[in-house]
Amino acid sequence: MADPAALRRPRRLNLVTEPILPRIRPAIAALAPYRQGKQAGPDAFKLSSNENPFDPLPSVLEALQSTTPINRYPDATAGRLRARLGARYGVEPDQVHVASGSVSILHQLILATASVGDEVIYAWRSFEAYPSLPLVAGATGVQVPLTADSRHDLDAMADAVTDRTRAIILCTPNNPTGPIITSAEFAAFVERVPNDVLIILDEAYTEFVTAPDAVDGLAERVFEQHPNVVVLRTFSKAYGLAGLRVGYAIGHEKVLDAARTTGIPLSVTSAAENAAIASLDAEPELLERVAVIVERRARLLDGLRAQGWDVPDSQSNFVWLPAGERTDEVAAAFVENDLIVRPFSGDGIRISVGEEDSIARVLEVAASVR
C-alpha cells in the first residue's frame, strides 16, 4: 500500500525539452570557436602551435619571480614596457599599444574600425583567427585567395577594396604557409589603398625572417609615411612567452587610442610585462636561439623538397606541407609517430620547427607518406 505522506510530497517534473537560452546572434552561433593546436603527450613532440621549443632564459625567470604581488592589479597601460618599446623604435609611448597577444590587438582594431555593412579584407589561407574578427564586429570578411606559390596576392587584395572596406590584414610571414611580403610589394600596395582604410601589418614571426627583401614595418617606419598602417609584433614566438600573452602595436596615436578604447582593461599581467622587458634585455641570447630554429627550418625545407614535396619558402618557425585532399590521412601518420602537427583539412599541414630530435622524425614520416 502506498505511503500517504509520500503521495502528498511535491514531485519534480523532469522535462525532456531543451531549456530556453538567451538569444545569440545567428552569425556567432554558426561560428566555430578558435581551435588551439592539439596538446602533446609526454613522449610526443608538439609541433602544432608555433611555440618556441626552448625554455625561458634564467634572467627572464628571475624577472618573473620579482613581479608585482598577485593581489594587486597590473598597470593597465603597461607603461614601463611601452616606454621601453618606444625608446627602442624611436617613437612616443602613446604610439605603442600593448595587449594580451597581437591577436587581441587585431580584435580591438577591427572592433574600432568595422561594423555592420563594412568589410575587412584578408588573404586566405592565413591565420585561422582572421575570419572571426570581422564577424564578431558585425562586419563582412572578404577572403582573397593566395597565389599558386602560397603568397599574398596583393594586386587582387587591392582590387577587392570598395567603399565598404574599413580594414585590411596582411600577415608576413604568412601563417600557415610561410612566405613573406616584400618591401617593394608592400610599398606598391599601400599606394593603391585609400588613406582612410586601416592596413594592419601582422609581423608576428618577423624575427625568423632572413630574406633581405622582406618588408620590415618598424625598420622602414611605414607607420610614419602612412598613418593608416599599424604594425603588430608579439613576444609569443621568438621570445618564447606564449604562455604569458603579450603583444604590441606601433602606429599613429589616434588609431591606437581607438584600439585601447575597445580593449578589455587590465588584460596584460605584471608577470607578462616584466618578462617582456627582461626578454628585451636578453635579446642577444634569444636571437642565438632564433638562429638555431632558422637552421633547423632550413634542414626541414631541404629534406622535404628532396622527397618531392612542393613546400613554399617559409620565413617563419614552421613549414607548410601542401597535402591537399590527403591532409587528414597524412596528419594521422604524424600523430601515430608522436608528432603533433596542425592539419587544415583539404589544404595542408603546418609543422612547427621544434626540438632537434624532432627534425629527423618529421622527415622520416613525411617520406613514408610521400
mmCIF file of C-alpha atoms in Angstrom:
data_model
loop_
_atom_site.group_PDB
_atom_site.id
_atom_site.type_symbol
_atom_site.label_atom_id
_atom_site.label_comp_id
_atom_site.label_asym_id
_atom_site.label_seq_id
_atom_site.Cartn_x
_atom_site.Cartn_y
_atom_site.Cartn_z
ATOM 1 C CA MET A 1 0.000 0.000 0.000
ATOM 2 C CA ALA A 2 1.356 3.448 -0.930
ATOM 3 C CA ASP A 3 2.588 5.720 1.807
ATOM 4 C CA PRO A 4 0.029 8.604 2.144
ATOM 5 C CA ALA A 5 2.770 11.017 3.220
ATOM 6 C CA ALA A 6 4.800 10.167 0.123
ATOM 7 C CA LEU A 7 1.806 10.854 -2.085
ATOM 8 C CA ARG A 8 1.451 14.350 -0.582
ATOM 9 C CA ARG A 9 5.116 15.300 -1.167
ATOM 10 C CA PRO A 10 5.665 17.550 -4.229
ATOM 11 C CA ARG A 11 7.194 15.808 -7.208
ATOM 12 C CA ARG A 12 9.798 17.289 -9.535
ATOM 13 C CA LEU A 13 8.689 17.266 -13.159
ATOM 14 C CA ASN A 14 11.593 16.302 -15.409
ATOM 15 C CA LEU A 15 11.177 17.992 -18.768
ATOM 16 C CA VAL A 16 12.786 16.482 -21.838
ATOM 17 C CA THR A 17 12.736 19.736 -23.795
ATOM 18 C CA GLU A 18 15.814 21.942 -24.123
ATOM 19 C CA PRO A 19 15.956 24.956 -21.776
ATOM 20 C CA ILE A 20 15.215 28.400 -23.142
ATOM 21 C CA LEU A 21 18.539 30.197 -23.550
ATOM 22 C CA PRO A 22 19.406 33.831 -24.275
ATOM 23 C CA ARG A 23 19.198 34.740 -27.930
ATOM 24 C CA ILE A 24 22.600 34.528 -29.622
ATOM 25 C CA ARG A 25 23.399 36.347 -32.841
ATOM 26 C CA PRO A 26 22.970 33.774 -35.660
ATOM 27 C CA ALA A 27 26.382 34.602 -37.115
ATOM 28 C CA ILE A 28 28.030 33.952 -33.751
ATOM 29 C CA ALA A 29 26.071 30.741 -33.157
ATOM 30 C CA ALA A 30 27.297 29.438 -36.511
ATOM 31 C CA LEU A 31 30.920 30.426 -35.853
ATOM 32 C CA ALA A 32 33.223 27.643 -34.745
ATOM 33 C CA PRO A 33 35.329 28.587 -31.693
ATOM 34 C CA TYR A 34 39.061 29.103 -32.210
ATOM 35 C CA ARG A 35 40.707 25.689 -32.264
ATOM 36 C CA GLN A 36 44.047 25.584 -30.496
ATOM 37 C CA GLY A 37 46.829 23.301 -31.677
ATOM 38 C CA LYS A 38 46.454 19.827 -30.175
ATOM 39 C CA GLN A 39 48.364 19.215 -26.970
ATOM 40 C CA ALA A 40 51.097 16.574 -26.909
ATOM 41 C CA GLY A 41 51.667 13.695 -24.535
ATOM 42 C CA PRO A 42 54.880 13.374 -22.507
ATOM 43 C CA ASP A 43 56.661 11.342 -25.216
ATOM 44 C CA ALA A 44 55.424 13.327 -28.211
ATOM 45 C CA PHE A 45 56.718 16.448 -29.927
ATOM 46 C CA LYS A 46 54.191 19.285 -30.001
ATOM 47 C CA LEU A 47 54.647 20.865 -33.425
ATOM 48 C CA SER A 48 51.153 22.281 -33.763
ATOM 49 C CA SER A 49 51.247 25.765 -32.225
ATOM 50 C CA ASN A 50 54.406 27.515 -33.499
ATOM 51 C CA GLU A 51 55.807 27.778 -29.987
ATOM 52 C CA ASN A 52 59.451 28.327 -29.157
ATOM 53 C CA PRO A 53 60.847 24.914 -28.116
ATOM 54 C CA PHE A 54 63.412 26.433 -25.741
ATOM 55 C CA ASP A 55 62.748 27.064 -22.043
ATOM 56 C CA PRO A 56 62.823 30.690 -20.840
ATOM 57 C CA LEU A 57 66.238 32.164 -20.125
ATOM 58 C CA PRO A 58 67.316 32.265 -16.448
ATOM 59 C CA SER A 59 67.217 36.075 -16.469
ATOM 60 C CA VAL A 60 63.590 36.006 -17.661
ATOM 61 C CA LEU A 61 62.644 33.510 -14.951
ATOM 62 C CA GLU A 62 64.321 35.728 -12.379
ATOM 63 C CA ALA A 63 62.248 38.687 -13.569
ATOM 64 C CA LEU A 64 59.094 36.627 -13.209
ATOM 65 C CA GLN A 65 59.946 35.917 -9.585
ATOM 66 C CA SER A 66 60.074 39.637 -8.842
ATOM 67 C CA THR A 67 56.688 40.539 -10.286
ATOM 68 C CA THR A 68 54.107 42.705 -8.570
ATOM 69 C CA PRO A 69 52.217 40.734 -5.898
ATOM 70 C CA ILE A 70 49.242 38.983 -7.438
ATOM 71 C CA ASN A 71 46.840 40.647 -5.033
ATOM 72 C CA ARG A 72 47.463 43.945 -6.858
ATOM 73 C CA TYR A 73 46.184 44.953 -10.293
ATOM 74 C CA PRO A 74 48.791 45.416 -13.026
ATOM 75 C CA ASP A 75 49.476 48.743 -14.694
ATOM 76 C CA ALA A 76 46.555 48.993 -17.121
ATOM 77 C CA THR A 77 48.727 50.806 -19.668
ATOM 78 C CA ALA A 78 51.795 48.529 -19.417
ATOM 79 C CA GLY A 79 53.612 51.844 -19.157
ATOM 80 C CA ARG A 80 57.134 50.557 -18.498
ATOM 81 C CA LEU A 81 57.004 48.205 -21.478
ATOM 82 C CA ARG A 82 55.503 50.871 -23.731
ATOM 83 C CA ALA A 83 58.243 53.308 -22.719
ATOM 84 C CA ARG A 84 60.903 50.670 -23.381
ATOM 85 C CA LEU A 85 59.486 49.814 -26.811
ATOM 86 C CA GLY A 86 59.062 53.492 -27.636
ATOM 87 C CA ALA A 87 62.727 54.150 -26.891
ATOM 88 C CA ARG A 88 63.724 51.088 -28.892
ATOM 89 C CA TYR A 89 61.845 52.163 -32.012
ATOM 90 C CA GLY A 90 62.172 55.925 -31.671
ATOM 91 C CA VAL A 91 58.503 56.692 -31.047
ATOM 92 C CA GLU A 92 56.484 58.195 -28.219
ATOM 93 C CA PRO A 93 54.955 55.748 -25.707
ATOM 94 C CA ASP A 94 51.472 56.720 -26.913
ATOM 95 C CA GLN A 95 52.439 55.361 -30.328
ATOM 96 C CA VAL A 96 52.843 51.946 -28.697
ATOM 97 C CA HIS A 97 49.922 49.773 -27.625
ATOM 98 C CA VAL A 98 50.405 46.620 -25.539
ATOM 99 C CA ALA A 99 47.772 43.913 -25.121
ATOM 100 C CA SER A 100 47.443 40.230 -24.294
ATOM 101 C CA GLY A 101 48.907 38.968 -27.547
ATOM 102 C CA SER A 102 48.886 40.539 -31.000
ATOM 103 C CA VAL A 103 45.601 38.785 -31.829
ATOM 104 C CA SER A 104 43.966 40.825 -29.056
ATOM 105 C CA ILE A 105 45.131 43.992 -30.754
ATOM 106 C CA LEU A 106 43.785 42.716 -34.060
ATOM 107 C CA HIS A 107 40.423 42.180 -32.403
ATOM 108 C CA GLN A 108 40.485 45.672 -30.912
ATOM 109 C CA LEU A 109 41.415 47.341 -34.199
ATOM 110 C CA ILE A 110 38.660 45.575 -36.121
ATOM 111 C CA LEU A 111 36.088 46.487 -33.457
ATOM 112 C CA ALA A 112 37.286 50.080 -33.681
ATOM 113 C CA THR A 113 37.022 50.340 -37.460
ATOM 114 C CA ALA A 114 34.363 47.959 -38.778
ATOM 115 C CA SER A 115 30.716 47.243 -38.057
ATOM 116 C CA VAL A 116 27.513 46.212 -39.839
ATOM 117 C CA GLY A 117 27.756 46.882 -43.564
ATOM 118 C CA ASP A 118 31.547 47.258 -43.518
ATOM 119 C CA GLU A 119 34.149 44.905 -44.977
ATOM 120 C CA VAL A 120 37.510 43.576 -43.788
ATOM 121 C CA ILE A 121 39.887 42.080 -46.348
ATOM 122 C CA TYR A 122 42.427 39.353 -45.610
ATOM 123 C CA ALA A 123 44.262 36.650 -47.547
ATOM 124 C CA TRP A 124 43.196 33.038 -47.371
ATOM 125 C CA ARG A 125 44.514 30.723 -46.280
ATOM 126 C CA SER A 126 46.042 32.783 -43.496
ATOM 127 C CA PHE A 127 45.831 32.918 -39.690
ATOM 128 C CA GLU A 128 42.716 30.967 -38.696
ATOM 129 C CA ALA A 129 41.523 33.660 -36.256
ATOM 130 C CA TYR A 130 41.102 36.222 -39.037
ATOM 131 C CA PRO A 131 37.624 35.109 -40.236
ATOM 132 C CA SER A 132 36.102 35.542 -36.787
ATOM 133 C CA LEU A 133 37.342 39.111 -36.296
ATOM 134 C CA PRO A 134 35.010 40.931 -38.734
ATOM 135 C CA LEU A 135 32.155 38.566 -37.935
ATOM 136 C CA VAL A 136 32.254 39.352 -34.215
ATOM 137 C CA ALA A 137 32.291 43.060 -35.077
ATOM 138 C CA GLY A 138 29.214 42.589 -37.267
ATOM 139 C CA ALA A 139 31.183 43.278 -40.445
ATOM 140 C CA THR A 140 31.774 41.096 -43.516
ATOM 141 C CA GLY A 141 35.066 39.323 -44.112
ATOM 142 C CA VAL A 142 36.390 39.317 -47.666
ATOM 143 C CA GLN A 143 38.793 36.455 -48.350
ATOM 144 C CA VAL A 144 41.285 36.816 -51.197
ATOM 145 C CA PRO A 145 42.931 33.516 -52.249
ATOM 146 C CA LEU A 146 46.694 33.137 -52.019
ATOM 147 C CA THR A 147 48.734 32.823 -55.170
ATOM 148 C CA ALA A 148 49.792 29.430 -56.513
ATOM 149 C CA ASP A 149 53.028 29.692 -54.530
ATOM 150 C CA SER A 150 51.151 30.347 -51.250
ATOM 151 C CA ARG A 151 51.833 34.093 -51.108
ATOM 152 C CA HIS A 152 49.578 37.106 -50.615
ATOM 153 C CA ASP A 153 48.039 38.246 -53.912
ATOM 154 C CA LEU A 154 48.357 41.949 -53.156
ATOM 155 C CA ASP A 155 47.067 43.049 -56.574
ATOM 156 C CA ALA A 156 43.888 41.043 -56.035
ATOM 157 C CA MET A 157 43.582 42.374 -52.491
ATOM 158 C CA ALA A 158 43.874 45.958 -53.737
ATOM 159 C CA ASP A 159 41.277 45.189 -56.413
ATOM 160 C CA ALA A 160 38.929 43.929 -53.666
ATOM 161 C CA VAL A 161 38.837 47.319 -51.922
ATOM 162 C CA THR A 162 35.433 49.008 -52.118
ATOM 163 C CA ASP A 163 33.702 51.952 -50.452
ATOM 164 C CA ARG A 164 32.732 49.496 -47.686
ATOM 165 C CA THR A 165 36.309 48.437 -46.889
ATOM 166 C CA ARG A 166 37.418 49.552 -43.447
ATOM 167 C CA ALA A 167 40.469 47.382 -42.740
ATOM 168 C CA ILE A 168 42.931 45.047 -44.451
ATOM 169 C CA ILE A 169 45.020 42.445 -42.643
ATOM 170 C CA LEU A 170 48.382 41.373 -44.087
ATOM 171 C CA CYS A 171 50.287 38.511 -42.451
ATOM 172 C CA THR A 172 54.006 38.369 -43.195
ATOM 173 C CA PRO A 173 55.446 35.791 -42.999
ATOM 174 C CA ASN A 174 52.077 34.241 -43.708
ATOM 175 C CA ASN A 175 50.702 31.798 -41.179
ATOM 176 C CA PRO A 176 50.375 28.892 -42.018
ATOM 177 C CA THR A 177 52.189 28.846 -45.386
ATOM 178 C CA GLY A 178 55.354 30.801 -44.512
ATOM 179 C CA PRO A 179 56.222 33.197 -47.406
ATOM 180 C CA ILE A 180 56.833 36.906 -46.882
ATOM 181 C CA ILE A 181 55.589 40.116 -48.426
ATOM 182 C CA THR A 182 58.496 42.054 -49.892
ATOM 183 C CA SER A 183 59.204 45.683 -49.122
ATOM 184 C CA ALA A 184 58.581 46.680 -52.739
ATOM 185 C CA GLU A 185 55.299 44.771 -52.859
ATOM 186 C CA PHE A 186 54.064 46.400 -49.681
ATOM 187 C CA ALA A 187 55.037 49.892 -50.842
ATOM 188 C CA ALA A 188 53.152 49.435 -54.098
ATOM 189 C CA PHE A 189 50.138 48.016 -52.271
ATOM 190 C CA VAL A 190 49.854 50.883 -49.787
ATOM 191 C CA GLU A 191 49.828 53.385 -52.642
ATOM 192 C CA ARG A 192 46.739 51.658 -54.074
ATOM 193 C CA VAL A 193 44.765 51.667 -50.822
ATOM 194 C CA PRO A 194 42.738 54.742 -49.762
ATOM 195 C CA ASN A 195 44.256 56.648 -46.855
ATOM 196 C CA ASP A 196 41.158 56.146 -44.688
ATOM 197 C CA VAL A 197 41.387 52.321 -44.817
ATOM 198 C CA LEU A 198 43.334 50.742 -41.955
ATOM 199 C CA ILE A 199 46.163 48.412 -43.016
ATOM 200 C CA ILE A 200 47.281 46.009 -40.290
ATOM 201 C CA LEU A 201 50.734 44.575 -40.935
ATOM 202 C CA ASP A 202 50.866 41.449 -38.776
ATOM 203 C CA GLU A 203 54.558 40.639 -38.271
ATOM 204 C CA ALA A 204 54.261 38.035 -35.511
ATOM 205 C CA TYR A 205 57.112 35.955 -36.951
ATOM 206 C CA THR A 206 59.431 38.708 -38.158
ATOM 207 C CA GLU A 207 62.420 37.641 -36.015
ATOM 208 C CA PHE A 208 62.732 34.433 -38.045
ATOM 209 C CA VAL A 209 62.936 36.234 -41.400
ATOM 210 C CA THR A 210 66.227 36.009 -43.294
ATOM 211 C CA ALA A 211 65.057 37.156 -46.748
ATOM 212 C CA PRO A 212 66.765 40.510 -47.445
ATOM 213 C CA ASP A 213 63.846 41.895 -49.455
ATOM 214 C CA ALA A 214 61.187 41.253 -46.806
ATOM 215 C CA VAL A 215 59.136 44.193 -45.582
ATOM 216 C CA ASP A 216 60.023 45.293 -42.057
ATOM 217 C CA GLY A 217 57.312 47.652 -40.936
ATOM 218 C CA LEU A 218 59.233 49.046 -37.968
ATOM 219 C CA ALA A 219 62.669 49.370 -39.548
ATOM 220 C CA GLU A 220 61.091 51.078 -42.568
ATOM 221 C CA ARG A 221 58.833 53.197 -40.317
ATOM 222 C CA VAL A 222 55.885 52.635 -42.637
ATOM 223 C CA PHE A 223 53.520 53.959 -39.952
ATOM 224 C CA GLU A 224 55.114 57.415 -40.334
ATOM 225 C CA GLN A 225 54.832 57.533 -44.106
ATOM 226 C CA HIS A 226 51.320 56.106 -43.961
ATOM 227 C CA PRO A 227 49.349 56.883 -40.768
ATOM 228 C CA ASN A 228 46.732 54.300 -41.792
ATOM 229 C CA VAL A 229 49.286 51.491 -41.229
ATOM 230 C CA VAL A 230 49.665 49.756 -37.870
ATOM 231 C CA VAL A 231 52.466 47.228 -37.303
ATOM 232 C CA LEU A 232 51.903 44.267 -34.970
ATOM 233 C CA ARG A 233 54.580 42.292 -33.134
ATOM 234 C CA THR A 234 54.495 39.689 -30.357
ATOM 235 C CA PHE A 235 56.615 38.194 -27.595
ATOM 236 C CA SER A 236 54.907 34.806 -28.005
ATOM 237 C CA LYS A 237 57.058 33.338 -30.767
ATOM 238 C CA ALA A 238 60.756 34.246 -30.944
ATOM 239 C CA TYR A 239 60.835 35.475 -27.341
ATOM 240 C CA GLY A 240 59.181 32.326 -26.013
ATOM 241 C CA LEU A 241 56.471 33.987 -23.897
ATOM 242 C CA ALA A 242 53.440 32.325 -25.497
ATOM 243 C CA GLY A 243 52.070 31.314 -22.098
ATOM 244 C CA LEU A 244 52.122 34.899 -20.794
ATOM 245 C CA ARG A 245 50.311 36.501 -23.745
ATOM 246 C CA VAL A 246 51.857 39.859 -24.549
ATOM 247 C CA GLY A 247 51.983 41.583 -27.920
ATOM 248 C CA TYR A 248 52.309 45.157 -29.134
ATOM 249 C CA ALA A 249 51.405 47.514 -31.937
ATOM 250 C CA ILE A 250 53.120 50.628 -33.212
ATOM 251 C CA GLY A 251 51.286 53.247 -35.215
ATOM 252 C CA HIS A 252 49.521 56.585 -35.098
ATOM 253 C CA GLU A 253 48.474 57.592 -31.591
ATOM 254 C CA LYS A 254 44.825 58.247 -32.526
ATOM 255 C CA VAL A 255 44.459 54.869 -34.226
ATOM 256 C CA LEU A 256 45.920 53.104 -31.205
ATOM 257 C CA ASP A 257 43.694 55.162 -28.884
ATOM 258 C CA ALA A 258 40.731 53.623 -30.687
ATOM 259 C CA ALA A 259 42.174 50.146 -30.076
ATOM 260 C CA ARG A 260 42.766 50.967 -26.424
ATOM 261 C CA THR A 261 39.128 52.056 -26.131
ATOM 262 C CA THR A 262 37.808 48.693 -27.332
ATOM 263 C CA GLY A 263 40.221 46.572 -25.276
ATOM 264 C CA ILE A 264 39.495 44.777 -22.024
ATOM 265 C CA PRO A 265 41.160 46.737 -19.192
ATOM 266 C CA LEU A 266 43.989 45.178 -17.179
ATOM 267 C CA SER A 267 44.486 42.313 -19.624
ATOM 268 C CA VAL A 268 48.301 42.447 -19.570
ATOM 269 C CA THR A 269 49.587 40.994 -16.308
ATOM 270 C CA SER A 270 52.552 42.301 -14.380
ATOM 271 C CA ALA A 271 54.289 38.981 -14.987
ATOM 272 C CA ALA A 272 53.893 39.401 -18.754
ATOM 273 C CA GLU A 273 55.204 42.971 -18.685
ATOM 274 C CA ASN A 274 58.225 42.087 -16.539
ATOM 275 C CA ALA A 275 59.054 39.042 -18.672
ATOM 276 C CA ALA A 276 58.815 41.077 -21.880
ATOM 277 C CA ILE A 277 61.193 43.741 -20.537
ATOM 278 C CA ALA A 278 63.617 41.054 -19.331
ATOM 279 C CA SER A 279 63.431 39.416 -22.757
ATOM 280 C CA LEU A 280 64.402 42.676 -24.425
ATOM 281 C CA ASP A 281 67.358 42.879 -22.035
ATOM 282 C CA ALA A 282 68.363 39.334 -23.017
ATOM 283 C CA GLU A 283 67.766 39.789 -26.730
ATOM 284 C CA PRO A 284 71.266 38.721 -27.915
ATOM 285 C CA GLU A 285 70.839 35.329 -26.203
ATOM 286 C CA LEU A 286 67.315 34.956 -27.540
ATOM 287 C CA LEU A 287 68.401 35.738 -31.087
ATOM 288 C CA GLU A 288 71.013 32.997 -30.826
ATOM 289 C CA ARG A 289 68.143 30.607 -30.209
ATOM 290 C CA VAL A 290 66.271 32.071 -33.169
ATOM 291 C CA ALA A 291 69.300 31.309 -35.353
ATOM 292 C CA VAL A 292 69.154 27.667 -34.219
ATOM 293 C CA ILE A 293 65.470 27.460 -35.181
ATOM 294 C CA VAL A 294 66.193 29.053 -38.572
ATOM 295 C CA GLU A 295 68.914 26.462 -39.220
ATOM 296 C CA ARG A 296 66.519 23.639 -38.328
ATOM 297 C CA ARG A 297 63.912 25.183 -40.620
ATOM 298 C CA ALA A 298 66.389 25.126 -43.498
ATOM 299 C CA ARG A 299 67.061 21.428 -42.940
ATOM 300 C CA LEU A 300 63.356 20.668 -42.847
ATOM 301 C CA LEU A 301 62.715 22.581 -46.067
ATOM 302 C CA ASP A 302 65.644 20.965 -47.871
ATOM 303 C CA GLY A 303 64.690 17.498 -46.669
ATOM 304 C CA LEU A 304 61.031 17.796 -47.625
ATOM 305 C CA ARG A 305 61.850 19.187 -51.056
ATOM 306 C CA ALA A 306 64.341 16.380 -51.644
ATOM 307 C CA GLN A 307 61.461 13.960 -51.049
ATOM 308 C CA GLY A 308 59.384 15.706 -53.705
ATOM 309 C CA TRP A 309 57.126 17.827 -51.531
ATOM 310 C CA ASP A 310 56.253 21.209 -53.078
ATOM 311 C CA VAL A 311 56.992 23.201 -49.928
ATOM 312 C CA PRO A 312 56.742 27.033 -50.014
ATOM 313 C CA ASP A 313 59.679 29.153 -48.901
ATOM 314 C CA SER A 314 58.932 29.560 -45.200
ATOM 315 C CA GLN A 315 60.498 32.522 -43.463
ATOM 316 C CA SER A 316 58.948 31.628 -40.127
ATOM 317 C CA ASN A 317 59.317 28.979 -37.421
ATOM 318 C CA PHE A 318 57.143 26.462 -39.257
ATOM 319 C CA VAL A 319 56.880 24.757 -42.629
ATOM 320 C CA TRP A 320 53.820 24.078 -44.770
ATOM 321 C CA LEU A 321 53.151 20.648 -46.223
ATOM 322 C CA PRO A 322 50.602 21.047 -49.058
ATOM 323 C CA ALA A 323 48.933 17.648 -48.674
ATOM 324 C CA GLY A 324 45.621 18.718 -50.257
ATOM 325 C CA GLU A 325 42.917 16.062 -50.090
ATOM 326 C CA ARG A 326 45.301 13.741 -48.237
ATOM 327 C CA THR A 327 45.775 16.189 -45.373
ATOM 328 C CA ASP A 328 43.886 14.250 -42.692
ATOM 329 C CA GLU A 329 45.490 10.939 -43.713
ATOM 330 C CA VAL A 330 48.998 12.387 -43.687
ATOM 331 C CA ALA A 331 48.416 14.203 -40.383
ATOM 332 C CA ALA A 332 47.266 10.936 -38.800
ATOM 333 C CA ALA A 333 50.565 9.338 -39.794
ATOM 334 C CA PHE A 334 52.465 12.067 -37.964
ATOM 335 C CA VAL A 335 50.312 11.680 -34.855
ATOM 336 C CA GLU A 336 50.854 7.907 -34.880
ATOM 337 C CA ASN A 337 54.563 8.675 -34.648
ATOM 338 C CA ASP A 338 54.166 11.069 -31.709
ATOM 339 C CA LEU A 339 54.422 14.195 -33.833
ATOM 340 C CA ILE A 340 51.519 16.536 -33.088
ATOM 341 C CA VAL A 341 51.071 18.732 -36.172
ATOM 342 C CA ARG A 342 48.372 21.183 -37.271
ATOM 343 C CA PRO A 343 46.214 19.893 -40.144
ATOM 344 C CA PHE A 344 43.887 22.116 -42.192
ATOM 345 C CA SER A 345 41.573 19.621 -43.857
ATOM 346 C CA GLY A 346 41.685 19.665 -47.637
ATOM 347 C CA ASP A 347 44.575 22.120 -47.677
ATOM 348 C CA GLY A 348 47.755 21.124 -45.902
ATOM 349 C CA ILE A 349 49.655 20.667 -42.673
ATOM 350 C CA ARG A 350 51.602 23.225 -40.680
ATOM 351 C CA ILE A 351 54.597 21.765 -38.875
ATOM 352 C CA SER A 352 56.326 23.929 -36.284
ATOM 353 C CA VAL A 353 60.111 23.802 -36.062
ATOM 354 C CA GLY A 354 60.645 22.128 -32.725
ATOM 355 C CA GLU A 355 63.292 20.254 -30.792
ATOM 356 C CA GLU A 356 66.388 18.950 -32.575
ATOM 357 C CA ASP A 357 65.300 15.336 -32.135
ATOM 358 C CA SER A 358 62.028 16.035 -33.938
ATOM 359 C CA ILE A 359 63.632 17.026 -37.242
ATOM 360 C CA ALA A 360 64.712 13.565 -38.380
ATOM 361 C CA ARG A 361 61.424 12.051 -37.259
ATOM 362 C CA VAL A 362 59.388 14.611 -39.241
ATOM 363 C CA LEU A 363 61.405 13.859 -42.371
ATOM 364 C CA GLU A 364 61.067 10.112 -41.832
ATOM 365 C CA VAL A 365 57.287 10.252 -41.570
ATOM 366 C CA ALA A 366 56.974 12.712 -44.454
ATOM 367 C CA ALA A 367 58.965 10.317 -46.644
ATOM 368 C CA SER A 368 56.792 7.350 -45.618
ATOM 369 C CA VAL A 369 53.576 9.057 -46.761
ATOM 370 C CA ARG A 370 55.024 10.662 -49.872
#
